[in-house]
mmCIF file of C-alpha atoms in Angstrom:
data_model
loop_
_atom_site.group_PDB
_atom_site.id
_atom_site.type_symbol
_atom_site.label_atom_id
_atom_site.label_comp_id
_atom_site.label_asym_id
_atom_site.label_seq_id
_atom_site.Cartn_x
_atom_site.Cartn_y
_atom_site.Cartn_z
ATOM 1 C CA UNK G 1 0.000 0.000 0.000
ATOM 2 C CA UNK G 2 1.660 3.265 -1.119
ATOM 3 C CA UNK G 3 -0.358 5.564 1.136
ATOM 4 C CA UNK G 4 -2.230 4.278 4.198
ATOM 5 C CA UNK G 5 -4.683 7.149 3.786
ATOM 6 C CA UNK G 6 -5.830 5.913 0.359
ATOM 7 C CA UNK G 7 -7.246 2.390 0.156
ATOM 8 C CA UNK G 8 -8.795 0.251 -2.606
ATOM 9 C CA UNK G 9 -10.651 -2.645 -0.964
ATOM 10 C CA UNK G 10 -10.942 -6.220 -2.191
ATOM 11 C CA UNK G 11 -13.969 -7.888 -0.667
ATOM 12 C CA UNK G 12 -12.094 -10.072 1.826
ATOM 13 C CA UNK G 13 -10.661 -7.014 3.559
ATOM 14 C CA UNK G 14 -13.939 -5.211 4.175
ATOM 15 C CA UNK G 15 -14.760 -6.806 7.521
ATOM 16 C CA UNK G 16 -13.341 -4.937 10.502
ATOM 17 C CA UNK G 17 -11.360 -2.438 8.410
ATOM 18 C CA UNK G 18 -13.096 0.376 10.246
ATOM 19 C CA UNK G 19 -11.259 -0.745 13.376
ATOM 20 C CA UNK G 20 -7.923 -1.545 11.741
ATOM 21 C CA UNK G 21 -7.489 1.762 9.905
ATOM 22 C CA UNK G 22 -7.782 4.938 11.935
ATOM 23 C CA UNK G 23 -7.661 8.427 10.499
ATOM 24 C CA UNK G 24 -8.787 7.283 7.041
ATOM 25 C CA UNK G 25 -9.207 10.220 4.646
ATOM 26 C CA UNK G 26 -10.108 8.526 1.348
ATOM 27 C CA UNK G 27 -12.359 5.504 0.845
ATOM 28 C CA UNK G 28 -12.822 4.094 -2.668
ATOM 29 C CA UNK G 29 -15.385 1.337 -3.082
ATOM 30 C CA UNK G 30 -15.209 -0.464 -6.416
ATOM 31 C CA UNK G 31 -18.352 -1.494 -8.252
ATOM 32 C CA UNK G 32 -17.694 -5.247 -8.240
ATOM 33 C CA UNK G 33 -17.258 -5.427 -4.464
ATOM 34 C CA UNK G 34 -20.895 -4.884 -3.461
ATOM 35 C CA UNK G 35 -22.108 -8.437 -4.079
ATOM 36 C CA UNK G 36 -24.498 -8.838 -1.143
ATOM 37 C CA UNK G 37 -26.341 -6.996 1.618
ATOM 38 C CA UNK G 38 -23.701 -8.216 4.052
ATOM 39 C CA UNK G 39 -20.896 -6.587 2.068
ATOM 40 C CA UNK G 40 -22.956 -3.405 1.774
ATOM 41 C CA UNK G 41 -23.370 -3.382 5.554
ATOM 42 C CA UNK G 42 -19.633 -3.846 6.084
ATOM 43 C CA UNK G 43 -18.878 -0.905 3.811
ATOM 44 C CA UNK G 44 -21.321 1.314 5.695
ATOM 45 C CA UNK G 45 -19.658 0.336 8.977
ATOM 46 C CA UNK G 46 -16.275 1.460 7.635
ATOM 47 C CA UNK G 47 -17.602 4.871 6.616
ATOM 48 C CA UNK G 48 -19.455 5.158 9.931
ATOM 49 C CA UNK G 49 -16.297 4.403 11.912
ATOM 50 C CA UNK G 50 -14.152 6.815 9.883
ATOM 51 C CA UNK G 51 -16.584 9.723 9.563
ATOM 52 C CA UNK G 52 -14.528 11.990 11.835
ATOM 53 C CA UNK G 53 -11.588 12.072 9.402
ATOM 54 C CA UNK G 54 -13.020 10.943 6.055
ATOM 55 C CA UNK G 55 -12.737 13.652 3.377
ATOM 56 C CA UNK G 56 -13.040 11.819 0.057
ATOM 57 C CA UNK G 57 -15.542 9.112 -0.797
ATOM 58 C CA UNK G 58 -15.907 7.189 -4.060
ATOM 59 C CA UNK G 59 -18.984 4.974 -4.210
ATOM 60 C CA UNK G 60 -20.267 2.654 -6.910
ATOM 61 C CA UNK G 61 -23.900 3.821 -6.617
ATOM 62 C CA UNK G 62 -26.258 6.099 -4.748
ATOM 63 C CA UNK G 63 -27.728 3.435 -2.452
ATOM 64 C CA UNK G 64 -25.407 4.722 0.249
ATOM 65 C CA UNK G 65 -27.028 8.148 0.508
ATOM 66 C CA UNK G 66 -29.584 7.155 3.116
ATOM 67 C CA UNK G 67 -26.868 5.836 5.421
ATOM 68 C CA UNK G 68 -24.627 8.850 4.777
ATOM 69 C CA UNK G 69 -27.435 11.213 5.730
ATOM 70 C CA UNK G 70 -27.493 9.643 9.186
ATOM 71 C CA UNK G 71 -23.788 10.272 9.866
ATOM 72 C CA UNK G 72 -23.779 13.551 11.780
ATOM 73 C CA UNK G 73 -19.987 13.934 11.926
ATOM 74 C CA UNK G 74 -19.352 13.237 8.236
ATOM 75 C CA UNK G 75 -17.973 16.316 6.433
ATOM 76 C CA UNK G 76 -16.860 15.377 2.929
ATOM 77 C CA UNK G 77 -14.784 17.511 0.592
ATOM 78 C CA UNK G 78 -15.018 15.151 -2.395
ATOM 79 C CA UNK G 79 -17.713 12.727 -3.519
ATOM 80 C CA UNK G 80 -17.817 10.482 -6.565
ATOM 81 C CA UNK G 81 -21.090 8.626 -6.907
ATOM 82 C CA UNK G 82 -23.574 7.332 -9.493
ATOM 83 C CA UNK G 83 -26.903 8.800 -8.394
ATOM 84 C CA UNK G 84 -30.365 8.808 -9.905
ATOM 85 C CA UNK G 85 -31.035 12.343 -8.727
ATOM 86 C CA UNK G 86 -34.695 12.464 -9.703
ATOM 87 C CA UNK G 87 -35.696 9.325 -7.817
ATOM 88 C CA UNK G 88 -33.362 9.473 -4.830
ATOM 89 C CA UNK G 89 -35.290 11.079 -1.983
ATOM 90 C CA UNK G 90 -32.158 11.354 0.175
ATOM 91 C CA UNK G 91 -30.231 13.610 -2.219
ATOM 92 C CA UNK G 92 -31.760 16.833 -0.836
ATOM 93 C CA UNK G 93 -30.963 15.838 2.740
ATOM 94 C CA UNK G 94 -27.414 14.882 1.808
ATOM 95 C CA UNK G 95 -26.802 18.235 0.095
ATOM 96 C CA UNK G 96 -28.099 20.204 3.081
ATOM 97 C CA UNK G 97 -25.721 18.348 5.389
ATOM 98 C CA UNK G 98 -22.701 18.489 3.064
ATOM 99 C CA UNK G 99 -22.635 22.153 2.031
ATOM 100 C CA UNK G 100 -18.858 22.182 2.516
ATOM 101 C CA UNK G 101 -18.463 19.732 -0.416
ATOM 102 C CA UNK G 102 -15.815 21.097 -2.795
ATOM 103 C CA UNK G 103 -15.560 18.423 -5.496
ATOM 104 C CA UNK G 104 -18.356 16.317 -6.960
ATOM 105 C CA UNK G 105 -17.953 13.778 -9.758
ATOM 106 C CA UNK G 106 -21.325 13.054 -11.326
ATOM 107 C CA UNK G 107 -22.810 11.671 -14.513
ATOM 108 C CA UNK G 108 -25.666 13.718 -15.908
ATOM 109 C CA UNK G 109 -28.301 12.809 -18.481
ATOM 110 C CA UNK G 110 -30.318 16.039 -18.583
ATOM 111 C CA UNK G 111 -30.018 19.758 -17.947
ATOM 112 C CA UNK G 112 -32.298 19.767 -14.900
ATOM 113 C CA UNK G 113 -29.998 17.339 -13.088
ATOM 114 C CA UNK G 114 -26.997 19.636 -13.446
ATOM 115 C CA UNK G 115 -29.047 22.678 -12.417
ATOM 116 C CA UNK G 116 -30.260 20.803 -9.354
ATOM 117 C CA UNK G 117 -26.688 20.040 -8.312
ATOM 118 C CA UNK G 118 -25.631 23.649 -8.927
ATOM 119 C CA UNK G 119 -28.421 25.070 -6.798
ATOM 120 C CA UNK G 120 -27.996 22.641 -3.911
ATOM 121 C CA UNK G 121 -24.176 22.729 -3.790
ATOM 122 C CA UNK G 122 -23.142 26.319 -4.633
ATOM 123 C CA UNK G 123 -19.804 26.012 -2.798
ATOM 124 C CA UNK G 124 -18.324 23.473 -5.214
ATOM 125 C CA UNK G 125 -14.766 24.286 -6.273
ATOM 126 C CA UNK G 126 -14.127 21.306 -8.581
ATOM 127 C CA UNK G 127 -16.624 19.835 -11.022
ATOM 128 C CA UNK G 128 -15.638 16.720 -13.008
ATOM 129 C CA UNK G 129 -18.765 16.264 -15.118
ATOM 130 C CA UNK G 130 -19.574 13.353 -17.437
ATOM 131 C CA UNK G 131 -22.534 14.175 -19.681
ATOM 132 C CA UNK G 132 -24.421 11.478 -21.558
ATOM 133 C CA UNK G 133 -27.039 13.481 -23.408
ATOM 134 C CA UNK G 134 -27.079 15.647 -26.493
ATOM 135 C CA UNK G 135 -30.082 17.469 -25.049
ATOM 136 C CA UNK G 136 -27.846 19.504 -22.734
ATOM 137 C CA UNK G 137 -27.163 22.569 -24.859
ATOM 138 C CA UNK G 138 -26.503 25.388 -22.369
ATOM 139 C CA UNK G 139 -23.731 25.896 -19.833
ATOM 140 C CA UNK G 140 -25.735 28.423 -17.812
ATOM 141 C CA UNK G 141 -25.727 26.048 -14.832
ATOM 142 C CA UNK G 142 -22.154 27.228 -14.197
ATOM 143 C CA UNK G 143 -23.558 30.569 -13.047
ATOM 144 C CA UNK G 144 -25.014 28.801 -10.010
ATOM 145 C CA UNK G 145 -21.518 27.679 -8.941
ATOM 146 C CA UNK G 146 -19.623 30.958 -8.440
ATOM 147 C CA UNK G 147 -16.799 29.309 -6.476
ATOM 148 C CA UNK G 148 -15.758 26.857 -9.202
ATOM 149 C CA UNK G 149 -12.002 26.763 -9.698
ATOM 150 C CA UNK G 150 -11.610 23.609 -11.802
ATOM 151 C CA UNK G 151 -13.942 22.195 -14.449
ATOM 152 C CA UNK G 152 -13.563 18.886 -16.295
ATOM 153 C CA UNK G 153 -16.349 18.300 -18.840
ATOM 154 C CA UNK G 154 -16.463 14.988 -20.685
ATOM 155 C CA UNK G 155 -19.331 14.116 -22.977
ATOM 156 C CA UNK G 156 -20.516 13.708 -26.534
ATOM 157 C CA UNK G 157 -22.115 17.125 -26.745
ATOM 158 C CA UNK G 158 -23.433 18.680 -29.907
ATOM 159 C CA UNK G 159 -23.393 22.395 -29.305
ATOM 160 C CA UNK G 160 -22.866 23.335 -25.647
ATOM 161 C CA UNK G 161 -23.403 27.107 -25.546
ATOM 162 C CA UNK G 162 -21.197 29.014 -23.082
ATOM 163 C CA UNK G 163 -22.112 32.576 -24.081
ATOM 164 C CA UNK G 164 -24.239 33.324 -20.985
ATOM 165 C CA UNK G 165 -22.047 31.459 -18.501
ATOM 166 C CA UNK G 166 -19.351 32.834 -16.222
ATOM 167 C CA UNK G 167 -16.897 31.310 -13.735
ATOM 168 C CA UNK G 168 -14.966 34.232 -12.227
ATOM 169 C CA UNK G 169 -12.729 32.084 -9.982
ATOM 170 C CA UNK G 170 -11.833 29.487 -12.612
ATOM 171 C CA UNK G 171 -8.164 28.466 -12.803
ATOM 172 C CA UNK G 172 -8.371 25.209 -14.798
ATOM 173 C CA UNK G 173 -10.646 24.177 -17.666
ATOM 174 C CA UNK G 174 -10.556 20.730 -19.304
ATOM 175 C CA UNK G 175 -13.055 19.580 -21.930
ATOM 176 C CA UNK G 176 -13.286 16.417 -24.033
ATOM 177 C CA UNK G 177 -15.629 15.393 -26.873
ATOM 178 C CA UNK G 178 -17.787 18.471 -27.301
ATOM 179 C CA UNK G 179 -18.866 21.066 -29.805
ATOM 180 C CA UNK G 180 -18.621 24.304 -27.848
ATOM 181 C CA UNK G 181 -20.163 27.633 -28.758
ATOM 182 C CA UNK G 182 -18.574 30.859 -27.503
ATOM 183 C CA UNK G 183 -16.135 28.973 -25.278
ATOM 184 C CA UNK G 184 -13.397 31.601 -25.544
ATOM 185 C CA UNK G 185 -15.906 34.322 -24.708
ATOM 186 C CA UNK G 186 -16.815 32.400 -21.545
ATOM 187 C CA UNK G 187 -13.199 31.764 -20.546
ATOM 188 C CA UNK G 188 -12.324 35.432 -20.866
ATOM 189 C CA UNK G 189 -14.581 36.055 -17.872
ATOM 190 C CA UNK G 190 -12.084 34.025 -15.812
ATOM 191 C CA UNK G 191 -9.098 36.320 -15.168
ATOM 192 C CA UNK G 192 -7.201 33.694 -13.139
ATOM 193 C CA UNK G 193 -7.324 30.934 -15.762
ATOM 194 C CA UNK G 194 -3.918 29.234 -15.774
ATOM 195 C CA UNK G 195 -4.548 25.831 -17.436
ATOM 196 C CA UNK G 196 -6.603 25.202 -20.585
ATOM 197 C CA UNK G 197 -6.839 21.647 -21.949
ATOM 198 C CA UNK G 198 -9.160 20.912 -24.879
ATOM 199 C CA UNK G 199 -9.314 17.480 -26.560
ATOM 200 C CA UNK G 200 -11.447 16.369 -29.520
ATOM 201 C CA UNK G 201 -13.549 19.521 -29.460
ATOM 202 C CA UNK G 202 -14.970 21.845 -32.085
ATOM 203 C CA UNK G 203 -15.038 25.542 -31.209
ATOM 204 C CA UNK G 204 -17.747 27.640 -32.843
ATOM 205 C CA UNK G 205 -18.449 31.361 -32.774
ATOM 206 C CA UNK G 206 -15.199 32.635 -31.269
ATOM 207 C CA UNK G 207 -13.565 34.152 -34.346
ATOM 208 C CA UNK G 208 -14.149 37.703 -33.146
ATOM 209 C CA UNK G 209 -12.677 37.148 -29.692
ATOM 210 C CA UNK G 210 -8.975 37.877 -29.062
ATOM 211 C CA UNK G 211 -8.337 34.825 -26.816
ATOM 212 C CA UNK G 212 -5.956 36.688 -24.534
ATOM 213 C CA UNK G 213 -5.473 35.377 -21.001
ATOM 214 C CA UNK G 214 -2.989 37.233 -18.822
ATOM 215 C CA UNK G 215 -2.360 34.336 -16.429
ATOM 216 C CA UNK G 216 -2.502 31.325 -18.763
ATOM 217 C CA UNK G 217 0.589 29.184 -18.200
ATOM 218 C CA UNK G 218 -0.386 25.822 -19.694
ATOM 219 C CA UNK G 219 -2.238 25.209 -22.975
ATOM 220 C CA UNK G 220 -3.125 21.818 -24.484
ATOM 221 C CA UNK G 221 -4.901 21.589 -27.839
ATOM 222 C CA UNK G 222 -5.472 18.023 -29.046
ATOM 223 C CA UNK G 223 -7.531 16.867 -32.041
ATOM 224 C CA UNK G 224 -9.399 20.173 -32.015
ATOM 225 C CA UNK G 225 -11.173 21.948 -34.837
ATOM 226 C CA UNK G 226 -11.056 25.700 -34.403
ATOM 227 C CA UNK G 227 -10.653 28.751 -36.645
ATOM 228 C CA UNK G 228 -6.994 29.470 -37.527
ATOM 229 C CA UNK G 229 -7.147 32.943 -35.978
ATOM 230 C CA UNK G 230 -8.428 31.488 -32.698
ATOM 231 C CA UNK G 231 -5.688 28.829 -32.739
ATOM 232 C CA UNK G 232 -3.013 31.457 -33.292
ATOM 233 C CA UNK G 233 -4.479 33.815 -30.709
ATOM 234 C CA UNK G 234 -4.502 31.070 -28.080
ATOM 235 C CA UNK G 235 -0.903 30.139 -28.851
ATOM 236 C CA UNK G 236 0.560 33.612 -29.381
ATOM 237 C CA UNK G 237 -1.294 36.202 -27.310
ATOM 238 C CA UNK G 238 -0.823 34.835 -23.800
ATOM 239 C CA UNK G 239 2.372 36.351 -22.387
ATOM 240 C CA UNK G 240 2.775 34.014 -19.378
ATOM 241 C CA UNK G 241 2.569 30.768 -21.359
ATOM 242 C CA UNK G 242 5.220 28.275 -20.231
ATOM 243 C CA UNK G 243 3.824 24.894 -21.315
ATOM 244 C CA UNK G 244 2.384 24.275 -24.777
ATOM 245 C CA UNK G 245 1.149 20.967 -26.183
ATOM 246 C CA UNK G 246 -0.130 20.775 -29.763
ATOM 247 C CA UNK G 247 -1.394 17.334 -30.749
ATOM 248 C CA UNK G 248 -3.084 16.022 -33.866
ATOM 249 C CA UNK G 249 -3.836 19.500 -35.247
ATOM 250 C CA UNK G 250 -4.426 18.979 -38.951
ATOM 251 C CA UNK G 251 -4.241 22.680 -39.902
ATOM 252 C CA UNK G 252 -1.044 23.698 -38.094
ATOM 253 C CA UNK G 253 1.615 24.669 -40.651
ATOM 254 C CA UNK G 254 5.327 25.450 -40.431
ATOM 255 C CA UNK G 255 4.580 29.143 -40.928
ATOM 256 C CA UNK G 256 2.080 29.182 -38.074
ATOM 257 C CA UNK G 257 4.442 27.285 -35.791
ATOM 258 C CA UNK G 258 7.290 29.699 -36.562
ATOM 259 C CA UNK G 259 5.127 32.603 -35.446
ATOM 260 C CA UNK G 260 4.240 30.746 -32.240
ATOM 261 C CA UNK G 261 7.934 30.205 -31.473
ATOM 262 C CA UNK G 262 8.696 33.885 -32.039
ATOM 263 C CA UNK G 263 5.845 35.022 -29.800
ATOM 264 C CA UNK G 264 6.535 32.600 -26.937
ATOM 265 C CA UNK G 265 10.182 32.899 -25.841
ATOM 266 C CA UNK G 266 9.212 31.897 -22.266
ATOM 267 C CA UNK G 267 8.223 28.329 -23.201
ATOM 268 C CA UNK G 268 9.778 25.747 -20.874
ATOM 269 C CA UNK G 269 7.874 22.686 -22.116
ATOM 270 C CA UNK G 270 6.810 22.022 -25.705
ATOM 271 C CA UNK G 271 5.052 18.952 -27.107
ATOM 272 C CA UNK G 272 4.406 18.471 -30.828
ATOM 273 C CA UNK G 273 2.536 15.274 -31.654
ATOM 274 C CA UNK G 274 1.417 14.151 -35.120
ATOM 275 C CA UNK G 275 0.546 17.522 -36.628
ATOM 276 C CA UNK G 276 0.381 16.377 -40.245
ATOM 277 C CA UNK G 277 1.472 19.585 -42.006
ATOM 278 C CA UNK G 278 4.586 20.197 -39.914
ATOM 279 C CA UNK G 279 7.930 19.338 -41.512
ATOM 280 C CA UNK G 280 11.424 18.735 -40.213
ATOM 281 C CA UNK G 281 11.992 22.499 -40.469
ATOM 282 C CA UNK G 282 10.350 23.011 -37.083
ATOM 283 C CA UNK G 283 13.549 21.851 -35.380
ATOM 284 C CA UNK G 284 15.327 24.952 -36.614
ATOM 285 C CA UNK G 285 12.542 27.192 -35.347
ATOM 286 C CA UNK G 286 12.778 25.623 -31.900
ATOM 287 C CA UNK G 287 16.563 26.075 -31.794
ATOM 288 C CA UNK G 288 16.396 29.699 -32.927
ATOM 289 C CA UNK G 289 13.492 31.027 -30.887
ATOM 290 C CA UNK G 290 12.820 28.778 -27.860
ATOM 291 C CA UNK G 291 15.793 29.718 -25.724
ATOM 292 C CA UNK G 292 14.089 28.943 -22.397
ATOM 293 C CA UNK G 293 13.049 25.412 -23.357
ATOM 294 C CA UNK G 294 13.706 22.724 -20.736
ATOM 295 C CA UNK G 295 11.679 19.790 -22.051
ATOM 296 C CA UNK G 296 10.654 18.734 -25.569
ATOM 297 C CA UNK G 297 8.375 15.886 -26.671
ATOM 298 C CA UNK G 298 7.962 15.176 -30.366
ATOM 299 C CA UNK G 299 6.260 12.750 -32.719
ATOM 300 C CA UNK G 300 5.693 12.829 -36.457
ATOM 301 C CA UNK G 301 8.846 14.558 -37.653
ATOM 302 C CA UNK G 302 12.611 14.249 -37.290
ATOM 303 C CA UNK G 303 15.136 16.611 -35.757
ATOM 304 C CA UNK G 304 18.460 16.949 -37.549
ATOM 305 C CA UNK G 305 21.651 15.759 -35.854
ATOM 306 C CA UNK G 306 22.718 19.380 -35.535
ATOM 307 C CA UNK G 307 19.468 20.332 -33.834
ATOM 308 C CA UNK G 308 19.717 17.364 -31.473
ATOM 309 C CA UNK G 309 23.289 18.284 -30.557
ATOM 310 C CA UNK G 310 22.305 21.899 -29.913
ATOM 311 C CA UNK G 311 19.419 20.884 -27.676
ATOM 312 C CA UNK G 312 21.621 18.461 -25.735
ATOM 313 C CA UNK G 313 24.153 21.230 -25.211
ATOM 314 C CA UNK G 314 21.381 23.353 -23.729
ATOM 315 C CA UNK G 315 20.435 20.420 -21.459
ATOM 316 C CA UNK G 316 16.937 20.195 -22.934
ATOM 317 C CA UNK G 317 15.262 16.921 -21.976
ATOM 318 C CA UNK G 318 13.904 15.241 -25.110
ATOM 319 C CA UNK G 319 11.551 12.357 -25.752
ATOM 320 C CA UNK G 320 10.054 10.777 -28.822
ATOM 321 C CA UNK G 321 6.352 10.431 -28.079
ATOM 322 C CA UNK G 322 4.646 7.134 -28.865
ATOM 323 C CA UNK G 323 1.839 7.475 -26.305
ATOM 324 C CA UNK G 324 -1.342 6.456 -28.150
ATOM 325 C CA UNK G 325 -3.763 8.292 -25.862
ATOM 326 C CA UNK G 326 -3.311 12.043 -26.118
ATOM 327 C CA UNK G 327 -4.272 13.078 -22.592
ATOM 328 C CA UNK G 328 -4.243 11.708 -19.072
ATOM 329 C CA UNK G 329 -6.990 9.032 -19.155
ATOM 330 C CA UNK G 330 -7.435 8.958 -15.367
ATOM 331 C CA UNK G 331 -9.165 12.074 -14.183
ATOM 332 C CA UNK G 332 -7.802 14.418 -16.825
ATOM 333 C CA UNK G 333 -6.184 17.599 -15.614
ATOM 334 C CA UNK G 334 -8.956 18.302 -13.154
ATOM 335 C CA UNK G 335 -7.492 15.596 -10.947
ATOM 336 C CA UNK G 336 -4.853 18.070 -9.828
#
């Protein structure tokens, strides 16, 4: 066990764990463990015994809510749970007792579910949100969560409109598998945004927005479709940018990349992965203009021996990238 405060439980260890482990902060209950009422009861006993110190709870379903509502000393900061919000009568009680909750991982099928969560838990700071419905078309529910600092949206969304939404305290935004309308306009209402990670998304309606973020330090664009001027604005107009990852961008050319290098002399980490139009010439651009570079990851083109020697002399750490999955598959960046 790497950390005695974080435990994954096989079934045979459930009995009496509440007595063996004291000061437990995280309890993760895997779906295939709850095989009987007896096992369910053992799990409840563990949570009951550890409620004074427990901060993070990952459950396989919402059947635990009734028991959790009866634990007067339980004060969670993070909950991951599959809940049928409309039919679970204990959800309202749970929310009233857990107003201090900062991070909630949920799966939503309709707009009313997300709005219900937003209204009942306005103090949320982190929202990892899996959406399984194309009927959710507006991001206005974010207005009900003014304290949000980190958002991780994952879902096959066809046209999520951000134009009326605002998250003034946002520092990290991560989105996967969505067509987003006015996303840049929304993000510009977040002056403290420092990390932007967009994967397999289509951005619509942002051509007129300058995409300038004074505090953006890390930008990841992977398999995205966005207007060239928005792409260049994101890459070139953010003066604090230190980490840039460009992956599977079919429209990125040598000329565009040269301009990015000229505009971003502060870059410490650069990743270029399978951008089809880039040629071996990009190595020269990196050598000439990226004087602060400390780490380089590449895939899809070749650096010359001269460029490699120059980078080694500068002590730049280099790696050929063969990772097939272009972003962290466990929790995304919102897991930070």
